[in-house]
mmCIF file of C-alpha atoms and ligand atoms in Angstrom:
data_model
loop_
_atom_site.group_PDB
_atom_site.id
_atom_site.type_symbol
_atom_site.label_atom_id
_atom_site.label_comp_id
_atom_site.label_asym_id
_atom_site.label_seq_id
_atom_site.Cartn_x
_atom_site.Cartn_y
_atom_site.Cartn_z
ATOM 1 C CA UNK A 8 0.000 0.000 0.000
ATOM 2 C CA UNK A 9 1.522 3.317 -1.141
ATOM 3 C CA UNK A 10 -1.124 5.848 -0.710
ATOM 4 C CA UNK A 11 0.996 8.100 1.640
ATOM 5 C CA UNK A 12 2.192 11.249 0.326
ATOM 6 C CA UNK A 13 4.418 13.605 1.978
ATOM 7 C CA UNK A 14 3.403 17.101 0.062
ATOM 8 C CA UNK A 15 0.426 16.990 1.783
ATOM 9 C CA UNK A 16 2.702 17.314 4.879
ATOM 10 C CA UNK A 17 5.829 19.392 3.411
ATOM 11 C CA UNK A 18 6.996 22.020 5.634
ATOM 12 C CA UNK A 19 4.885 20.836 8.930
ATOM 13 C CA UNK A 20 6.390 21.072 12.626
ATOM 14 C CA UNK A 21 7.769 17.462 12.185
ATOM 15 C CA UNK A 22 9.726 18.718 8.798
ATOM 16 C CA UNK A 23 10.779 21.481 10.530
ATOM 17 C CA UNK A 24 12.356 19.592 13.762
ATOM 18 C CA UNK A 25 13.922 16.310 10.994
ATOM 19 C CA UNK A 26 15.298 18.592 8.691
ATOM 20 C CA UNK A 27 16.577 20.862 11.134
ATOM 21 C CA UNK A 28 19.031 17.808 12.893
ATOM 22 C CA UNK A 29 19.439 16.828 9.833
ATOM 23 C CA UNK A 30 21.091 19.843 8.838
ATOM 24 C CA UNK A 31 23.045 20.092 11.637
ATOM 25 C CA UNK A 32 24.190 16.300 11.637
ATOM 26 C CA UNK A 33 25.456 17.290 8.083
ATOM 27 C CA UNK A 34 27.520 20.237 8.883
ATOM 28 C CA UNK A 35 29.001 18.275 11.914
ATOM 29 C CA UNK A 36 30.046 15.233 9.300
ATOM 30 C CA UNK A 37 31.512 18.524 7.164
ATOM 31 C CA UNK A 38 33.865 19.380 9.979
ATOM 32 C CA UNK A 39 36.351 16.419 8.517
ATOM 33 C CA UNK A 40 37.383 16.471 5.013
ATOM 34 C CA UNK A 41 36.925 12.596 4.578
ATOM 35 C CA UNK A 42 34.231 11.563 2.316
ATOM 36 C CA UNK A 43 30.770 10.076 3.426
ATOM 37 C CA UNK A 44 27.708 8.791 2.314
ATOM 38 C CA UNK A 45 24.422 10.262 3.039
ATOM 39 C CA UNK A 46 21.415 7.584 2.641
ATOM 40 C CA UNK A 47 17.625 8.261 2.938
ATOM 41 C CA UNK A 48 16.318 4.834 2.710
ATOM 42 C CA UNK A 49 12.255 6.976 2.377
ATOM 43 C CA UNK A 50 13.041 9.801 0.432
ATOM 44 C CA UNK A 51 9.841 11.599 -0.642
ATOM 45 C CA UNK A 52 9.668 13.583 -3.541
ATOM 46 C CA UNK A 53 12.746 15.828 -2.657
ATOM 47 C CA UNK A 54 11.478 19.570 -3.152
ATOM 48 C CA UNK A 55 8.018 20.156 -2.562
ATOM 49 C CA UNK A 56 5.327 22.997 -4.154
ATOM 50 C CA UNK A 57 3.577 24.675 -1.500
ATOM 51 C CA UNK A 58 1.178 26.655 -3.914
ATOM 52 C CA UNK A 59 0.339 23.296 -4.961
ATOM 53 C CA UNK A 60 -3.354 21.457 -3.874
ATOM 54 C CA UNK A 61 -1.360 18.842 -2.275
ATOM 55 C CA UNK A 62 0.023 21.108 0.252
ATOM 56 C CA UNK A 63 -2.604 23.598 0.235
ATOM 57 C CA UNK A 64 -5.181 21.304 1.033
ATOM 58 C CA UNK A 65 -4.379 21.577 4.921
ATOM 59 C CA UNK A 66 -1.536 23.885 4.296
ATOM 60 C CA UNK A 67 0.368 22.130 7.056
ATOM 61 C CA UNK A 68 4.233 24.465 6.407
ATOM 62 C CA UNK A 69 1.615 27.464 7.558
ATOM 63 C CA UNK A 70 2.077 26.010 11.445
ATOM 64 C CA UNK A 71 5.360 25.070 10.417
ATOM 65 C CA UNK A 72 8.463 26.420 8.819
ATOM 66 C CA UNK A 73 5.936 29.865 7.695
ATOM 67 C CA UNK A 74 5.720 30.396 11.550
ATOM 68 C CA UNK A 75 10.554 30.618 11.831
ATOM 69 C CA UNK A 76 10.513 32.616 8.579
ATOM 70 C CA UNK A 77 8.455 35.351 10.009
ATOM 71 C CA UNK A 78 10.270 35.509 13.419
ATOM 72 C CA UNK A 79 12.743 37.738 13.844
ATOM 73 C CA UNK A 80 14.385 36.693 16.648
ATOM 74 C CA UNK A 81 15.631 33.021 15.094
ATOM 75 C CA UNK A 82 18.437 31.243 17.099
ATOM 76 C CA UNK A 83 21.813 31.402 15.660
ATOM 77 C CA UNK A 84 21.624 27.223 15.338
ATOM 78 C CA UNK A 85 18.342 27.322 13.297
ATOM 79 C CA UNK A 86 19.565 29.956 10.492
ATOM 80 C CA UNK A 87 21.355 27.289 8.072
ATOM 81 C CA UNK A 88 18.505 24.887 7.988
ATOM 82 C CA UNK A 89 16.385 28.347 7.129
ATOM 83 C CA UNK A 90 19.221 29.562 4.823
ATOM 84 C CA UNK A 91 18.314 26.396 2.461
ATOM 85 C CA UNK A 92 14.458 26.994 2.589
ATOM 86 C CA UNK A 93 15.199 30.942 1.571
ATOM 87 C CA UNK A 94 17.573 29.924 -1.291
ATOM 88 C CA UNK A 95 14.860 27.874 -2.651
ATOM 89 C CA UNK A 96 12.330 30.514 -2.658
ATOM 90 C CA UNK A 97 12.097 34.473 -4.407
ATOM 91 C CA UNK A 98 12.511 36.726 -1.695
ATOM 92 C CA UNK A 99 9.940 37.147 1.153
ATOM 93 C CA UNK A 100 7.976 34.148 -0.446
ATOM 94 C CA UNK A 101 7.787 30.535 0.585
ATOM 95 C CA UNK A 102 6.686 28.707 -3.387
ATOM 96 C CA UNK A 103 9.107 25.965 -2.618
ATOM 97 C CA UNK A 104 9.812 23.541 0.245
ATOM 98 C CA UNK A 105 12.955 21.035 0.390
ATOM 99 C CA UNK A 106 12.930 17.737 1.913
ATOM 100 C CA UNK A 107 15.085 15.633 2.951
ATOM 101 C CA UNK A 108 17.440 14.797 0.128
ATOM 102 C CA UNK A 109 17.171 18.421 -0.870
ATOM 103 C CA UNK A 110 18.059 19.644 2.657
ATOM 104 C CA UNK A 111 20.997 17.831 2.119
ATOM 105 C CA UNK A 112 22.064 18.282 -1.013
ATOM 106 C CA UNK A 113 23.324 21.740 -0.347
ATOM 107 C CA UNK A 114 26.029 20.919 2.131
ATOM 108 C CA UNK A 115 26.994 17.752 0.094
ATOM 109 C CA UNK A 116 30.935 18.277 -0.949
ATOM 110 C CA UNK A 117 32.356 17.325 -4.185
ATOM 111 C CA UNK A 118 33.675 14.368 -2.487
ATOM 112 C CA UNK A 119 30.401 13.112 -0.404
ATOM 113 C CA UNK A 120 27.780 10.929 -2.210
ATOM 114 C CA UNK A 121 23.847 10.872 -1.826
ATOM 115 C CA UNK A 122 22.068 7.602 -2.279
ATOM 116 C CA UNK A 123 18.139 7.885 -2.345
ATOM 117 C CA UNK A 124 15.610 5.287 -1.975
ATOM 118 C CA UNK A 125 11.789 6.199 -2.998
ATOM 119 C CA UNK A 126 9.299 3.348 -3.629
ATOM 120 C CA UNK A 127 6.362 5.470 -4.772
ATOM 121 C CA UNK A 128 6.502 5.684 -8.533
ATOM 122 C CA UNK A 129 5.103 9.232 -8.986
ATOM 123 C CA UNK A 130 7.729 10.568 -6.039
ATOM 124 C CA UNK A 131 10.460 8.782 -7.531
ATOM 125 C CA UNK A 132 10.041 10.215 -10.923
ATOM 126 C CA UNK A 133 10.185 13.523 -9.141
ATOM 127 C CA UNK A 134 12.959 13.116 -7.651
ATOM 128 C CA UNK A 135 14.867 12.039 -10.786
ATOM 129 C CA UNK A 136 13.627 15.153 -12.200
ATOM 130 C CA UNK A 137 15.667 17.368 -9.311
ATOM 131 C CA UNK A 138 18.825 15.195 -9.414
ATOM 132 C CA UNK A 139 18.371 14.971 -12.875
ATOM 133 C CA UNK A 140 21.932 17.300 -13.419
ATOM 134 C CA UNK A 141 23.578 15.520 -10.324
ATOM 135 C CA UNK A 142 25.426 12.559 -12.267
ATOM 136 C CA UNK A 143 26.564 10.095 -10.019
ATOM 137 C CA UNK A 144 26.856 11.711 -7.225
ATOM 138 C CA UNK A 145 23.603 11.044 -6.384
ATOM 139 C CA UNK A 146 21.952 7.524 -7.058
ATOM 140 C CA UNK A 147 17.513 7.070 -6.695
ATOM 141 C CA UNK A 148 16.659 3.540 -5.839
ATOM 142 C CA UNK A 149 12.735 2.234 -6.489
ATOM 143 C CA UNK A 150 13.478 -0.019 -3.887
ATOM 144 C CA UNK A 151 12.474 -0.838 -0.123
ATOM 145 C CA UNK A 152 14.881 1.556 1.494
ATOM 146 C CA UNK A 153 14.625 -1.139 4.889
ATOM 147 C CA UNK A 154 16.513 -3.298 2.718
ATOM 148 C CA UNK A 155 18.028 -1.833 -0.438
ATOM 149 C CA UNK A 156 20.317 0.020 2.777
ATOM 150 C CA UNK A 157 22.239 -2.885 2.876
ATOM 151 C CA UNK A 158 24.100 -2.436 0.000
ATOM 152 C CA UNK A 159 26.013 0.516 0.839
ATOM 153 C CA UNK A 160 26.677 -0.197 4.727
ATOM 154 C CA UNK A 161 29.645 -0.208 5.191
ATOM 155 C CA UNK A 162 30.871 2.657 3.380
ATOM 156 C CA UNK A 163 34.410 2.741 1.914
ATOM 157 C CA UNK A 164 35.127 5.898 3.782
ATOM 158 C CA UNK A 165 33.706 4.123 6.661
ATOM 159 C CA UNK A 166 31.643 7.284 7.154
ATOM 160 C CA UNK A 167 27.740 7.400 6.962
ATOM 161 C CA UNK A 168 24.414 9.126 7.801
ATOM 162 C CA UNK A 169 21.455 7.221 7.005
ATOM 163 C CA UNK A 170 18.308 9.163 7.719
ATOM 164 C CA UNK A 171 15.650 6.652 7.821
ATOM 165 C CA UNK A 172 11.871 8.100 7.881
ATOM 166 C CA UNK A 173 9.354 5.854 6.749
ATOM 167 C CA UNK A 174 5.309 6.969 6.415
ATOM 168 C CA UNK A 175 3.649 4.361 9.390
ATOM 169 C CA UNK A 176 1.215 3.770 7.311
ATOM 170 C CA UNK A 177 1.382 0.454 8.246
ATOM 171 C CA UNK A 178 1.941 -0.636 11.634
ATOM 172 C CA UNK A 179 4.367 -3.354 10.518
ATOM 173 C CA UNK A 180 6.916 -0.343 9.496
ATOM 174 C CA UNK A 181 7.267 0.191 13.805
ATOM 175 C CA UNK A 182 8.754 -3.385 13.303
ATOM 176 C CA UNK A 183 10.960 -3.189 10.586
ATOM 177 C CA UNK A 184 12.673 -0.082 11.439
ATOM 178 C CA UNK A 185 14.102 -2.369 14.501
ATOM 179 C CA UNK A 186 14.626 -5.042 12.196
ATOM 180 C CA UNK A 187 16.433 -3.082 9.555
ATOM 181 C CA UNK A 188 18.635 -1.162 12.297
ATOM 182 C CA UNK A 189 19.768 -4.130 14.177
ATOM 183 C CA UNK A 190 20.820 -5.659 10.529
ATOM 184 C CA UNK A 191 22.403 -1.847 9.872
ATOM 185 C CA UNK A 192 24.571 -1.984 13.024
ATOM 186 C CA UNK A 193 25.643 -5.364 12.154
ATOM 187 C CA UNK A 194 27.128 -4.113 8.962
ATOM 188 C CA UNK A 195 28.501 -0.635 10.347
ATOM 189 C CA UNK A 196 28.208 -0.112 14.129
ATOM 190 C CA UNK A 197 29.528 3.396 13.453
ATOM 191 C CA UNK A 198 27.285 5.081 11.483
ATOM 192 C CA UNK A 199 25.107 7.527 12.048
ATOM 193 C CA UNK A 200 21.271 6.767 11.749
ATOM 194 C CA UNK A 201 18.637 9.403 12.348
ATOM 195 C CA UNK A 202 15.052 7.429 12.971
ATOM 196 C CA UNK A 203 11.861 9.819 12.467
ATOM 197 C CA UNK A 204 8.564 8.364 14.177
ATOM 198 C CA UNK A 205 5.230 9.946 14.964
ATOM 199 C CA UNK A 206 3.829 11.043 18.079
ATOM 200 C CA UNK A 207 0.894 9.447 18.479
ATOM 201 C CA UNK A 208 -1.470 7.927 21.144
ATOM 202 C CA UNK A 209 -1.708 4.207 19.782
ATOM 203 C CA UNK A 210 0.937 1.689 21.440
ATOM 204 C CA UNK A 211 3.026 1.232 18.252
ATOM 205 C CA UNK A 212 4.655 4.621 18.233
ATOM 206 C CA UNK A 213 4.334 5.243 22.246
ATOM 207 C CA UNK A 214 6.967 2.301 22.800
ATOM 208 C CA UNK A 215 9.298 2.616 19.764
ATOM 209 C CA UNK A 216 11.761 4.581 21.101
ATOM 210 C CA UNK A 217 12.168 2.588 24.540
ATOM 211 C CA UNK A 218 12.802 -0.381 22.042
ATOM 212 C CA UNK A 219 15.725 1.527 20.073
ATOM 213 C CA UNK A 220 17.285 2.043 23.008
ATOM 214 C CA UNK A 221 17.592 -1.450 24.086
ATOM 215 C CA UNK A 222 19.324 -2.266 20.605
ATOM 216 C CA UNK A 223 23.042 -3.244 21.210
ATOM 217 C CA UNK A 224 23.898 0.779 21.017
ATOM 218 C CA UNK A 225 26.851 2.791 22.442
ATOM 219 C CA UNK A 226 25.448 6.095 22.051
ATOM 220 C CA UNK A 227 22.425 7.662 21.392
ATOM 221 C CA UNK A 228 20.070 10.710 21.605
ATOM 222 C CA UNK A 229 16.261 10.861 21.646
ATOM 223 C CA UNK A 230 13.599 14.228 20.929
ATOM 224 C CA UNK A 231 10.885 14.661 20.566
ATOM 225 C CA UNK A 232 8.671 17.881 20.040
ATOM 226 C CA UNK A 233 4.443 18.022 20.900
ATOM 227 C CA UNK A 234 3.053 21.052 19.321
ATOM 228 C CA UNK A 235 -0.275 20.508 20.768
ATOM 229 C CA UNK A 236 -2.316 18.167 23.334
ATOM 230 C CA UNK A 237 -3.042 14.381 21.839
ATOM 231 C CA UNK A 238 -6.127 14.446 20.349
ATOM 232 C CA UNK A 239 -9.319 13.288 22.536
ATOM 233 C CA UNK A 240 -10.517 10.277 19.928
ATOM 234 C CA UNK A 241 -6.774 9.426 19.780
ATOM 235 C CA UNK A 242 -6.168 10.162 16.018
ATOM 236 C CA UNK A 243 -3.692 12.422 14.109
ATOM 237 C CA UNK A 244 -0.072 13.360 15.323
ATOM 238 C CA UNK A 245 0.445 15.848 18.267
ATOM 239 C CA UNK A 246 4.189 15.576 17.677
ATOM 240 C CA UNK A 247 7.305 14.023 16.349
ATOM 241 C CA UNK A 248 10.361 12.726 17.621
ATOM 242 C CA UNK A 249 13.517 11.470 16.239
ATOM 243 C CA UNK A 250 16.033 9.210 17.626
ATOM 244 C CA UNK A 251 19.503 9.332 16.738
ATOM 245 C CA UNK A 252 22.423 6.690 17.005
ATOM 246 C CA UNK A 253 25.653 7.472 17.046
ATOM 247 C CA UNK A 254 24.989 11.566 17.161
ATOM 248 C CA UNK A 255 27.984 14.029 17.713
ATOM 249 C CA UNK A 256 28.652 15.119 20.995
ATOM 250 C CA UNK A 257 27.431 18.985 19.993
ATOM 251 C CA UNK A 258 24.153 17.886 19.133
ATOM 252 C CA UNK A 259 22.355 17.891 23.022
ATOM 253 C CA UNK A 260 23.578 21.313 23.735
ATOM 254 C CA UNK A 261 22.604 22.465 20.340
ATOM 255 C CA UNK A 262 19.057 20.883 21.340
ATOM 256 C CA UNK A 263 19.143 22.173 24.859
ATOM 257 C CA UNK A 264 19.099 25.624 23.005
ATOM 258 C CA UNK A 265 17.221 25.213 20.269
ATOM 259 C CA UNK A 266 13.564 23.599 21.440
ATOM 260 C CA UNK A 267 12.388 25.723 24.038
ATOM 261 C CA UNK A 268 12.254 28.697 21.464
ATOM 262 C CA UNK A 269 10.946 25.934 19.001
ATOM 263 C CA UNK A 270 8.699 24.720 21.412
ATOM 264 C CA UNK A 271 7.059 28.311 21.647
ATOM 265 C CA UNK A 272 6.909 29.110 18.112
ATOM 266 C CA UNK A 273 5.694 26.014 16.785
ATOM 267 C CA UNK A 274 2.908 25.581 19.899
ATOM 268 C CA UNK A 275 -0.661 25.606 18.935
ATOM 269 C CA UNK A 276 -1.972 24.599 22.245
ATOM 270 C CA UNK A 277 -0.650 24.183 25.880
ATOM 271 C CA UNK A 278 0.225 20.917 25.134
ATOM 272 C CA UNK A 279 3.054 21.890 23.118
ATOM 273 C CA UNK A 280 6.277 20.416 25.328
ATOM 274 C CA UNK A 281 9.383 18.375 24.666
ATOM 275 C CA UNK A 282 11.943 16.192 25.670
ATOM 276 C CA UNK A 283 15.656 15.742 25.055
ATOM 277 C CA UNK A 284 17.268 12.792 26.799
ATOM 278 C CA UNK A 285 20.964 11.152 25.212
ATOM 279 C CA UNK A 286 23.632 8.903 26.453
ATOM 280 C CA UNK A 287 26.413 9.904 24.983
ATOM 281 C CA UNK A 288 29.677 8.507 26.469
HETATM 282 N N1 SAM B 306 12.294 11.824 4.009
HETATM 283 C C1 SAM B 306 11.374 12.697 3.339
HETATM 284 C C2 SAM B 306 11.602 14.103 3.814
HETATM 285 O O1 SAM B 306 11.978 14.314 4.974
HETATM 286 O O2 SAM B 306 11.423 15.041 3.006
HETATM 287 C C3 SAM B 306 9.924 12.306 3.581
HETATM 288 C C4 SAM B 306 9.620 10.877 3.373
HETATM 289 S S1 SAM B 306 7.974 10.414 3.610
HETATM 290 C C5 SAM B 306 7.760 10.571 5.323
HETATM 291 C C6 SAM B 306 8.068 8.672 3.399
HETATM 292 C C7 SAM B 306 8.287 8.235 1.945
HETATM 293 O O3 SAM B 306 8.634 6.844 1.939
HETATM 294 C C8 SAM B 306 7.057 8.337 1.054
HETATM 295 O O4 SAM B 306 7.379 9.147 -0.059
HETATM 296 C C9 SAM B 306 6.743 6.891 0.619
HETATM 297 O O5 SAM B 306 6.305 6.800 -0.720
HETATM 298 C C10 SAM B 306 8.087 6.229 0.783
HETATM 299 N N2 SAM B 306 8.087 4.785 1.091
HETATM 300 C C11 SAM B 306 7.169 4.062 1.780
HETATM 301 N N3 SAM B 306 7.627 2.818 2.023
HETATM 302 C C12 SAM B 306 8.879 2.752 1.466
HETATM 303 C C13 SAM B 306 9.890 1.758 1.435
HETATM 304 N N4 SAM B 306 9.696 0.565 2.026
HETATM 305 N N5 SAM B 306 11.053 2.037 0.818
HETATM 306 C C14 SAM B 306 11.258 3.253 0.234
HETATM 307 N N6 SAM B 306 10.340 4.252 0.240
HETATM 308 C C15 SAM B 306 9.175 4.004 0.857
#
């Protein structure tokens, strides 16, 4: 089943928080000249139209990233991720939104690689269309990202991020993110892997992060971000979180900084709250 599609959700308060650590993950990998491999094993379409009836239709970026571009008060930490949503756009308008593999893309050196997977056949063309210039520096998989992963872990540089951020569509993906991880570490212990999940009231996403941190892990952070109270009949998403394995030793403080001004900006209730928590040794 492949009904999910993200540009009815481009720009929201969860984009905003993934491709936000994702942004900074990146420019921590850039502090070393050795080359890595970035991997989204759920890519999405890469760049997203927001005057578009996908992402008009509940105009989700309008609580998210629209609410940091009109602040003027944005922490220092936040401006690159916002530097790459203004370069897409004419100034003072917001036509364009990148995703993931176009949040990364920019900060990408001539020596780093981007390997995409997208199983949806209408996303994937798209985002053959954007890298359509990139040669192969960039490689788009129609493949299960859970598995296709394998291919490219390890790295030859021995360097990796793997962002992996699948829809939930289907329960079964709470399961196979811990499947495909434990088979990740197994291959490279030392990469980096982002994991995006939901915040939601049903079991499934409640308990997956106390299950990623029982894998066999050295080092890890969790966040997670509520923009509003859970919902009384239980459905919809009141929040995100992403769990991290292997993050840099910046990232917490950057964090510590960073969400309660997020928290404030992005709240549309006063159930908007978050939580940091890492072991980091
Ligand atoms: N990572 C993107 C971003 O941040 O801009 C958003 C990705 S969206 C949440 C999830 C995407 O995964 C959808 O475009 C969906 O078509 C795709 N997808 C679903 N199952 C997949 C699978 N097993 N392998 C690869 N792609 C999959």
């Amino acid at each position: 089943m492949l009904s999910y599609r993200h540009a009815f959700h481009a720009g929201n308060h969860a984009d905003v928080l993934k491709h936000f650590v994702l942004v900074q993950l990146l420019e921590y990998f850039n502090r070393k000249d050795k080359p890595y491999l970035y991997i989204d094993t759920h890519a999405g379409a890469g760049c997203y139209g927001l005057e578009e009836a996908f992402a008009r239709k509940n105009a989700e970026f309008e609580d998210g990233v629209a609410r940091l571009l009109a602040r003027k008060d944005v922490p220092a930490e936040l401006k690159s991720y916002l530097r790459i949503v203004r370069d897409l756009n004419p100034p003072g308008r917001l036509r364009l939104y990148p995703g993931s593999p176009c949040c990364a893309a920019p900060l990408l050196r001539e020596q780093d690689r981007m390997r995409l997977f997208e199983l949806h056949p209408a996303d994937n063309r798209l985002l053959h269309q954007t890298f359509a210039e990139a040669g192969s520096k960039v490689m788009i998989k129609e493949e299960d990202g859970f598995t296709g992963i394998n291919a490219f872990l390890p790295p030859p540089s021995r360097r990796a991020l793997v962002l992996i951020d699948p829809p939930y569509e289907v329960k079964t993906d709470y399961r196979t993110v811990l499947t495909a991880l434990k088979e990740c570490l197994r291959r490279f212990a030392t990469g980096t892997y982002v994991v995006w999940y939901p915040r939601l009231t049903t079991m499934h996403a409640r308990e997956l992060p106390e299950k990623l941190k029982r894998l066999p892990l050295d080092s890890w952070l969790h966040v997670s971000l509520d923009v509003k109270k859970p919902s009384e009949d239980g459905f919809g998403m009141h929040g995100s979180g992403l769990f991290v394995i292997n993050p840099p030793w910046t990232l917490p403080e950057t964090l510590k900084t960073v969400l309660p001004w997020l928290k404030d900006v992005l709240a549309q209730d006063d159930g908007a709250d978050f939580v940091l928590e890492s072991q980091i040794p």
